[in-house]
Coordinates of C-alpha atoms in Angstrom, one line a residue:
Chain A
M144 CA 0.0 0.0 0.0
N145 CA 1.5 3.3 -1.0
N146 CA 0.4 6.7 -2.0
T147 CA -2.1 6.9 0.9
D148 CA -0.9 10.5 1.4
A149 CA -3.3 11.4 -1.4
L150 CA -6.2 10.4 0.8
K151 CA -5.6 13.5 2.9
N152 CA -6.8 15.5 -0.1
I153 CA -10.1 13.5 -0.5
R154 CA -13.0 15.3 1.1
I155 CA -16.3 13.6 1.9
V156 CA -19.4 15.9 1.6
L157 CA -22.8 14.9 2.9
A158 CA -25.7 17.1 1.6
R159 CA -28.6 17.5 4.0
P160 CA -28.2 14.3 5.9
S161 CA -31.4 13.5 7.9
H162 CA -30.0 10.9 10.4
P163 CA -27.2 11.8 12.7
G164 CA -26.3 8.1 13.0
N165 CA -25.3 8.2 9.4
I166 CA -23.0 11.1 10.1
G167 CA -21.3 9.0 12.8
A168 CA -21.1 6.0 10.5
T169 CA -19.6 8.2 7.8
A170 CA -16.9 9.4 10.2
R171 CA -16.0 5.8 11.2
A172 CA -16.0 4.6 7.6
M173 CA -13.7 7.5 6.7
K174 CA -11.2 7.0 9.5
T175 CA -10.9 3.2 8.9
M176 CA -9.7 4.0 5.3
G177 CA -7.5 6.9 6.2
L178 CA -9.8 9.8 5.2
S179 CA -10.2 12.8 7.5
D180 CA -11.9 15.8 5.8
L181 CA -15.7 15.8 6.4
R182 CA -18.1 18.6 5.3
L183 CA -21.8 18.6 6.2
V184 CA -24.2 20.7 4.2
L185 CA -27.2 21.7 6.4
P186 CA -27.4 18.6 8.5
R187 CA -30.8 18.2 10.2
H188 CA -29.2 17.3 13.6
F189 CA -25.6 18.0 14.3
P190 CA -23.9 17.6 16.7
H191 CA -25.9 14.7 18.1
P192 CA -25.3 11.8 20.5
D193 CA -26.3 9.3 17.8
A194 CA -23.5 10.6 15.6
L195 CA -21.0 10.3 18.4
A196 CA -22.2 6.7 19.2
R197 CA -21.9 5.4 15.7
A198 CA -18.6 7.2 15.2
A199 CA -17.0 4.9 17.8
G200 CA -13.3 5.9 17.9
A201 CA -13.7 8.4 15.0
S202 CA -15.0 11.3 17.1
D203 CA -12.1 13.4 16.0
I204 CA -13.5 13.4 12.4
L205 CA -16.8 14.7 13.8
E206 CA -15.1 17.4 15.9
N207 CA -13.2 18.6 12.8
A208 CA -16.1 18.4 10.5
K209 CA -17.1 21.7 8.8
V210 CA -20.8 22.6 8.7
V211 CA -21.7 24.8 5.7
D212 CA -25.0 26.0 4.1
S213 CA -24.5 25.0 0.5
V214 CA -22.9 22.3 -1.6
S215 CA -20.9 25.1 -3.4
A216 CA -19.4 26.1 -0.1
A217 CA -18.6 22.5 0.7
L218 CA -16.7 22.1 -2.6
D219 CA -14.6 25.3 -2.0
G220 CA -11.1 24.8 -3.3
C221 CA -11.7 21.4 -4.9
V222 CA -10.4 20.6 -8.4
L223 CA -12.9 17.7 -8.9
A224 CA -16.2 16.7 -7.4
V225 CA -17.7 13.2 -7.8
A226 CA -21.4 12.7 -7.2
S227 CA -22.5 9.4 -5.7
T228 CA -25.8 8.7 -7.3
A229 CA -28.0 5.7 -8.1
R230 CA -30.1 7.8 -10.5
H231 CA -30.3 7.7 -14.2
R232 CA -30.6 11.1 -15.5
E233 CA -31.6 12.4 -18.9
L234 CA -28.5 14.6 -19.3
R235 CA -25.6 12.6 -18.2
H236 CA -22.2 13.7 -17.0
D237 CA -19.3 11.2 -17.1
T238 CA -20.9 8.2 -15.5
M239 CA -18.9 5.3 -14.1
D240 CA -18.9 2.9 -11.3
A241 CA -17.4 3.6 -7.9
R242 CA -14.2 1.8 -8.6
A243 CA -13.4 3.7 -11.7
A244 CA -14.5 7.0 -10.0
A245 CA -12.2 6.3 -7.1
R246 CA -9.2 6.0 -9.4
E247 CA -10.1 9.2 -11.2
A248 CA -10.5 10.9 -7.8
L249 CA -7.1 9.7 -6.6
D250 CA -5.4 10.7 -9.9
A251 CA -6.6 14.2 -9.3
A252 CA -5.9 14.3 -5.6
A253 CA -2.7 16.4 -5.8
A254 CA -5.3 19.1 -4.9
P255 CA -8.6 18.7 -2.9
V256 CA -11.2 16.4 -4.5
A257 CA -14.7 15.9 -3.1
I258 CA -17.0 12.9 -3.1
L259 CA -20.6 14.1 -2.7
F260 CA -23.4 12.1 -1.2
G261 CA -27.1 13.2 -1.1
N262 CA -29.9 13.0 1.4
E263 CA -30.9 9.5 2.5
T264 CA -34.3 9.7 0.9
A265 CA -34.1 12.3 -1.8
G266 CA -30.5 11.8 -3.0
L267 CA -28.8 14.8 -4.7
T268 CA -30.8 17.5 -6.3
A269 CA -30.0 18.3 -9.9
D270 CA -28.4 21.6 -8.8
E271 CA -26.2 19.8 -6.3
A272 CA -25.1 17.1 -8.8
A273 CA -24.5 19.8 -11.5
N274 CA -21.4 20.8 -9.5
C275 CA -19.9 17.3 -10.2
R276 CA -17.9 16.3 -13.2
I277 CA -18.3 12.6 -12.5
W278 CA -21.4 10.8 -11.5
A279 CA -20.5 7.5 -9.9
R280 CA -22.7 4.6 -9.2
I281 CA -22.3 1.7 -6.8
P282 CA -23.6 -1.4 -8.5
T283 CA -26.6 -2.9 -6.6
D284 CA -29.2 -5.5 -7.0
A285 CA -31.9 -4.4 -9.5
G286 CA -34.6 -5.4 -7.0
F287 CA -33.2 -3.5 -4.0
S288 CA -30.9 -0.6 -4.5
S289 CA -31.5 1.0 -1.1
L290 CA -27.9 1.4 0.1
N291 CA -27.5 3.0 3.5
L292 CA -25.7 6.3 3.4
G293 CA -23.0 5.3 5.7
A294 CA -22.6 2.0 3.7
A295 CA -22.2 4.0 0.5
V296 CA -19.5 6.2 2.1
Q297 CA -17.8 3.0 3.3
I298 CA -17.6 1.6 -0.1
F299 CA -16.3 4.7 -1.7
A300 CA -13.7 5.2 1.1
Y301 CA -12.7 1.5 0.7
E302 CA -12.3 1.9 -3.1
L303 CA -10.2 5.0 -2.6
R304 CA -7.9 3.1 -0.3
M305 CA -7.8 0.2 -2.7
A306 CA -6.9 2.5 -5.5
C307 CA -3.8 3.6 -3.6
A308 CA -2.4 0.2 -3.9
T309 CA -0.8 0.3 -7.3
A310 CA 1.5 -2.6 -6.8
A311 CA 1.3 -4.6 -3.6
P312 CA 4.6 -6.2 -2.6
P313 CA 4.6 -9.9 -2.9
P314 CA 3.6 -11.8 0.2
V315 CA 6.5 -12.9 2.4
A316 CA 6.6 -16.7 2.7
E317 CA 6.5 -17.3 6.4
F318 CA 6.9 -21.0 6.1
A319 CA 9.4 -23.0 4.1
P320 CA 7.7 -24.9 1.3
A321 CA 8.5 -28.6 0.9
T322 CA 10.8 -29.5 -1.9
I323 CA 9.6 -31.8 -4.6
G324 CA 11.9 -34.5 -3.2
Q325 CA 10.4 -34.2 0.2
V326 CA 6.9 -34.6 -1.2
E327 CA 8.1 -37.6 -3.2
Q328 CA 9.5 -39.2 0.0
L329 CA 6.2 -38.5 1.8
Y330 CA 4.3 -40.2 -1.1
A331 CA 6.6 -43.2 -0.9
H332 CA 6.1 -43.4 2.8
F333 CA 2.3 -43.3 2.4
E334 CA 2.4 -46.0 -0.2
E335 CA 4.5 -48.2 1.9
R336 CA 2.2 -47.9 4.9
M337 CA -0.9 -48.3 2.7
T338 CA 0.5 -51.5 1.3
V339 CA 1.4 -52.9 4.7
S340 CA -2.1 -52.0 6.0
G341 CA -3.7 -53.8 3.1
F342 CA -5.3 -50.6 1.8
Y343 CA -3.2 -50.5 -1.4
N344 CA -2.3 -53.4 -3.6
P345 CA 0.7 -52.6 -5.8
A346 CA -0.3 -55.5 -8.0
S347 CA -3.6 -53.8 -8.7
P348 CA -2.9 -50.1 -8.3
G349 CA -6.0 -48.6 -10.0
R350 CA -5.9 -44.8 -9.7
L351 CA -4.9 -44.5 -6.1
E352 CA -1.3 -43.4 -6.8
L353 CA -2.5 -40.8 -9.3
R354 CA -5.1 -39.5 -6.9
L355 CA -2.8 -39.3 -3.9
R356 CA 0.0 -37.6 -5.9
R357 CA -2.5 -35.1 -7.2
L358 CA -3.8 -34.3 -3.7
L359 CA -0.2 -33.8 -2.3
A360 CA 0.7 -31.5 -5.2
R361 CA -2.4 -29.4 -4.8
A362 CA -1.8 -29.1 -1.0
R363 CA 1.3 -27.0 -1.5
L364 CA 2.9 -28.7 1.5
E365 CA 5.4 -27.0 3.8
A366 CA 8.5 -28.8 4.9
E367 CA 7.3 -29.0 8.5
E368 CA 4.0 -30.5 7.3
V369 CA 5.9 -33.3 5.5
N370 CA 7.7 -33.9 8.8
I371 CA 4.5 -34.1 10.7
L372 CA 2.8 -36.5 8.3
R373 CA 6.0 -38.7 8.1
G374 CA 6.2 -38.7 11.9
F375 CA 2.7 -40.0 12.1
L376 CA 3.4 -42.7 9.4
T377 CA 6.5 -43.7 11.3
T378 CA 4.5 -44.4 14.5
L379 CA 2.4 -46.8 12.5
E380 CA 5.5 -49.0 12.1
K381 CA 5.8 -49.6 15.8
P382 CA 3.7 -52.1 17.8
K383 CA 0.4 -50.4 18.8
R384 CA 0.1 -49.2 22.4
R385 CA -2.1 -51.4 24.4
Chain B
M237 CA -23.1 -7.6 -14.8
N238 CA -23.5 -11.3 -15.3
N239 CA -23.4 -14.5 -13.3
T240 CA -25.1 -13.0 -10.3
D241 CA -27.0 -16.3 -9.9
A242 CA -23.9 -17.6 -8.0
L243 CA -24.6 -15.0 -5.3
K244 CA -27.5 -17.3 -4.2
N245 CA -24.9 -19.8 -3.0
I246 CA -23.0 -17.3 -0.9
R247 CA -23.9 -17.5 2.8
I248 CA -23.1 -14.8 5.3
V249 CA -22.4 -16.1 8.8
L250 CA -22.2 -13.8 11.9
A251 CA -20.6 -15.5 14.8
R252 CA -21.9 -14.3 18.2
P253 CA -22.9 -10.8 17.2
S254 CA -23.5 -8.6 20.2
H255 CA -25.5 -5.7 18.6
P256 CA -28.8 -6.4 16.9
G257 CA -28.3 -3.2 14.9
N258 CA -25.4 -4.8 13.1
I259 CA -27.6 -7.8 12.2
G260 CA -30.0 -5.5 10.6
A261 CA -27.2 -3.6 8.8
T262 CA -25.9 -6.9 7.6
A263 CA -29.3 -7.9 6.1
R264 CA -29.6 -4.6 4.3
A265 CA -26.0 -4.8 3.0
M266 CA -26.7 -8.3 1.7
K267 CA -29.9 -7.5 0.0
T268 CA -28.5 -4.4 -1.8
M269 CA -25.9 -6.7 -3.3
G270 CA -28.2 -9.6 -4.1
L271 CA -27.3 -12.0 -1.3
S272 CA -30.0 -13.7 0.8
D273 CA -28.6 -16.5 3.0
L274 CA -27.9 -15.3 6.5
R275 CA -26.9 -17.5 9.4
L276 CA -26.5 -16.3 13.0
V277 CA -24.4 -18.2 15.5
L278 CA -25.6 -17.5 19.1
P279 CA -26.6 -13.9 18.6
R280 CA -26.9 -12.1 21.9
H281 CA -30.2 -10.5 20.9
F282 CA -32.4 -11.7 18.0
P283 CA -35.0 -11.0 16.9
H284 CA -34.8 -7.4 18.1
P285 CA -36.4 -4.1 17.0
D286 CA -33.0 -2.6 16.4
A287 CA -32.2 -5.3 13.8
L288 CA -35.5 -4.6 12.1
A289 CA -35.0 -0.8 12.1
R290 CA -31.5 -1.0 10.5
A291 CA -32.6 -3.6 8.0
A292 CA -34.9 -1.1 6.4
G293 CA -36.5 -2.9 3.4
A294 CA -34.5 -6.1 4.0
S295 CA -36.6 -7.6 6.8
D296 CA -37.2 -10.7 4.6
I297 CA -33.5 -11.5 5.1
L298 CA -34.0 -11.4 8.8
E299 CA -37.1 -13.5 8.7
N300 CA -35.4 -16.2 6.8
A301 CA -32.1 -16.0 8.8
K302 CA -31.2 -19.3 10.5
V303 CA -30.1 -19.2 14.1
V304 CA -27.6 -22.0 15.0
D305 CA -25.5 -22.8 18.0
S306 CA -22.1 -23.3 16.5
V307 CA -20.0 -22.2 13.5
S308 CA -19.8 -25.8 12.4
A309 CA -23.6 -25.9 12.1
A310 CA -23.6 -22.6 10.2
L311 CA -21.2 -24.0 7.7
D312 CA -23.2 -27.1 7.1
G313 CA -23.0 -28.2 3.4
C314 CA -20.5 -25.5 2.5
V315 CA -17.5 -26.4 0.3
L316 CA -15.5 -23.3 1.2
A317 CA -15.5 -20.9 4.2
V318 CA -13.7 -17.5 4.1
A319 CA -12.9 -15.8 7.4
S320 CA -13.1 -12.1 7.6
T321 CA -10.3 -11.2 10.0
A322 CA -8.0 -8.3 10.7
R323 CA -5.8 -10.4 12.9
H324 CA -2.2 -11.4 12.1
R325 CA -1.7 -14.9 13.3
E326 CA 1.3 -16.9 13.8
L327 CA 0.1 -19.8 11.8
R328 CA -1.6 -18.5 8.7
H329 CA -4.0 -20.0 6.3
D330 CA -4.2 -18.6 2.8
T331 CA -4.4 -14.9 3.5
M332 CA -5.5 -12.4 0.9
D333 CA -7.5 -9.2 0.7
A334 CA -11.3 -9.1 0.5
R335 CA -11.2 -8.5 -3.3
A336 CA -9.2 -11.6 -4.0
A337 CA -11.2 -13.6 -1.5
A338 CA -14.5 -12.6 -3.2
R339 CA -13.2 -13.9 -6.5
E340 CA -12.2 -17.2 -4.9
A341 CA -15.5 -17.5 -3.2
L342 CA -17.4 -16.8 -6.4
D343 CA -15.3 -19.3 -8.3
A344 CA -16.3 -22.0 -5.8
A345 CA -20.0 -21.0 -5.6
A346 CA -21.4 -23.8 -7.7
A347 CA -22.0 -25.2 -4.2
P348 CA -22.6 -23.2 -1.0
V349 CA -19.8 -21.0 0.2
A350 CA -19.7 -19.1 3.5
I351 CA -18.2 -15.8 4.5
L352 CA -17.7 -15.8 8.3
F353 CA -17.5 -12.7 10.5
G354 CA -16.6 -12.7 14.2
N355 CA -17.9 -10.9 17.2
E356 CA -17.7 -7.0 17.1
T357 CA -15.2 -6.9 19.9
A358 CA -13.4 -10.2 20.0
G359 CA -13.5 -11.2 16.3
L360 CA -13.2 -14.8 15.5
T361 CA -11.8 -17.4 17.9
A362 CA -9.0 -19.6 16.6
D363 CA -11.4 -22.5 16.6
E364 CA -13.9 -20.6 14.5
A365 CA -11.3 -19.4 12.0
A366 CA -9.8 -22.9 11.8
N367 CA -12.9 -24.0 9.7
C368 CA -11.9 -21.5 7.0
R369 CA -9.5 -22.2 4.2
I370 CA -9.1 -18.5 3.4
W371 CA -8.5 -15.7 5.8
A372 CA -9.4 -12.4 4.2
R373 CA -8.6 -9.0 5.3
I374 CA -10.1 -5.6 4.4
P375 CA -7.3 -3.1 4.0
T376 CA -7.6 -0.4 6.6
D377 CA -5.6 2.5 7.9
A378 CA -2.8 1.4 10.2
G379 CA -3.9 3.9 12.9
F380 CA -7.6 2.9 13.0
S381 CA -8.7 -0.5 11.8
S382 CA -12.0 -0.5 13.7
L383 CA -14.4 -1.4 10.9
N384 CA -18.0 -1.7 11.9
L385 CA -19.3 -5.2 11.5
G386 CA -22.1 -4.2 9.1
A387 CA -19.6 -2.1 7.1
A388 CA -17.3 -5.1 6.8
V389 CA -20.2 -7.2 5.5
Q390 CA -21.1 -4.4 3.1
I391 CA -17.6 -4.4 1.6
F392 CA -17.5 -8.1 1.2
A393 CA -21.0 -8.2 -0.3
Y394 CA -20.0 -5.4 -2.7
E395 CA -16.8 -7.2 -3.7
L396 CA -18.8 -10.3 -4.4
R397 CA -21.2 -8.4 -6.6
M398 CA -18.3 -6.7 -8.4
A399 CA -16.6 -10.0 -8.9
C400 CA -19.7 -11.2 -10.8
A401 CA -19.1 -8.6 -13.4
T402 CA -15.6 -9.8 -14.1
A403 CA -15.8 -13.5 -13.3
A404 CA -15.4 -16.1 -16.1
P405 CA -18.2 -18.7 -16.0
P406 CA -17.3 -21.2 -13.3
P407 CA -15.3 -24.1 -14.6
V408 CA -17.3 -27.4 -14.7
A409 CA -16.1 -29.2 -11.6
E410 CA -14.7 -32.5 -12.6
F411 CA -14.7 -33.7 -9.1
A412 CA -17.0 -32.9 -6.2
P413 CA -15.4 -30.8 -3.5
A414 CA -15.6 -32.2 0.0
T415 CA -17.9 -30.4 2.4
I416 CA -16.5 -28.8 5.5
G417 CA -18.3 -31.5 7.5
Q418 CA -16.6 -34.3 5.6
V419 CA -13.2 -32.7 6.1
E420 CA -14.0 -32.3 9.8
Q421 CA -14.8 -36.1 10.0
L422 CA -11.5 -36.8 8.3
Y423 CA -9.6 -34.7 10.8
A424 CA -11.3 -36.5 13.6
H425 CA -10.4 -39.8 12.1
F426 CA -6.7 -38.7 11.7
E427 CA -6.7 -37.6 15.3
E428 CA -8.1 -40.8 16.6
R429 CA -5.6 -42.9 14.6
M430 CA -2.7 -40.6 15.6
T431 CA -3.7 -41.0 19.3
V432 CA -3.9 -44.8 19.0
S433 CA -0.5 -45.0 17.3
G434 CA 1.1 -42.8 20.0
F435 CA 1.9 -40.0 17.6
Y436 CA -0.5 -37.6 19.2
N437 CA -1.1 -37.1 22.9
P438 CA -4.4 -35.2 23.5
A439 CA -3.2 -34.3 27.0
S440 CA -0.4 -32.4 25.4
P441 CA -1.7 -31.3 22.0
G442 CA 0.9 -28.6 21.2
R443 CA 0.1 -27.2 17.7
L444 CA -0.5 -30.4 15.9
E445 CA -4.2 -30.0 15.7
L446 CA -3.9 -26.5 14.3
R447 CA -1.2 -27.6 11.8
L448 CA -3.2 -30.5 10.5
R449 CA -6.4 -28.5 10.2
R450 CA -4.6 -25.8 8.3
L451 CA -3.1 -28.4 6.0
L452 CA -6.4 -30.1 5.3
A453 CA -8.1 -26.7 4.7
R454 CA -5.4 -25.7 2.2
A455 CA -5.6 -28.9 0.3
R456 CA -9.1 -28.2 -1.0
L457 CA -10.0 -31.9 -0.7
E458 CA -12.4 -33.6 -3.0
A459 CA -15.1 -35.9 -1.5
E460 CA -13.4 -38.9 -3.2
E461 CA -10.1 -37.9 -1.6
V462 CA -11.6 -37.8 1.8
N463 CA -13.0 -41.3 1.1
I464 CA -9.5 -42.5 0.1
L465 CA -7.8 -41.1 3.1
R466 CA -10.5 -42.4 5.5
G467 CA -10.3 -45.8 3.8
F468 CA -6.6 -45.9 4.5
L469 CA -7.1 -44.9 8.1
T470 CA -9.8 -47.5 8.5
T471 CA -7.4 -50.3 7.4
L472 CA -5.1 -49.2 10.2
E473 CA -7.8 -50.3 12.7
K474 CA -7.6 -53.9 11.5
P475 CA -4.9 -56.4 12.5
K476 CA -1.9 -56.0 10.2
R477 CA -1.4 -58.5 7.4
R478 CA 1.5 -60.7 8.1

């Protein structure tokens, strides 16, 4: 994960939110993803204990949130605004999904960029959305598109953070993989024990060898796991405990 | 967007959720993304008016949710379980981010697949997570990783839906994958044989159980392979051939 510094320039704007719980959920969603700049346009109730409760450990985002009286004021200084909207409109702007919009937003985030969310019930007005060059949609089920406001902010914030990861470093192998030779020795050990137990008849092998080799290859065994399994097989060679 | 039929086979499992509001948020998050199968393991309060309130139009998901008393019961019939976890653990399963995990889940969703979420405060126990082949992490800010439970479900559900848009049609499975219950029975059979042989001492288990479960989870066993291994273990119970 690199380039997360750009997230400092991403501003979340809620236009006329009705439910203070959603403001708190927004603050928490932002902070988990490394965002911090919240602007509220004419919130119905703010500050409010429900906002504080839902913010959990993100109360600092609420304390630093700026309350303004218009979307234009909330977008002050921004070089790009993205509208989150589920609507189809006659006269479209650039429309894209949230993932593509997050990339565009991040690409522009050398300067402030806003993501704008409308009221829970009414969404964004045409005037509010007109401020935005990009209209972005979160794909939802055709039968039920009613995303919660805090959930919508969470998805955008998450996509912004994911967009920061241009090239993830390869995972560090914590455990040593078994060599092919070690797996081969394990296979031979299995076969020997299976023959002794009567499970496997080398004179009539069928597909057992193929099946077992295939399984062992797919398991991507670690060296230590080969040792464990061979340790077990070795105990089978000894007289059973009574 | 294609292939969303596979979402019908994706099951969301909440293990011991404390707050009914999060159950409601989960239901709404699921329904917006086209998921419908919810299982609750020992919820502290359910049904509850807070769950209903937060579900908004997704009350049908709550009505159809199955309440069970163990994670194993919740995973009944599943061929793959994915644990949502922020933890770093000493002994890792396949770990990947939520986006990659969603693709894997969808690829396996010709049969039921579970995404498992832990308690709000405590997360998943080691035993609960041991049922899961994949441990998936939602990337968060290093300074504040406290994702709300409903928000975490929302992100996974969203990634599952997004994965439908890009997924190739699922390959025709040549071999039937083992269910989690079948793998569990195989593990129990191994443990019993290892105890009898003297390899495993239940009074001093060490990390053997964890290691073996992890190996079996990673191997993505087929039903027939479980039969083969159990067939071998069964022959160990009989007197050896001379």
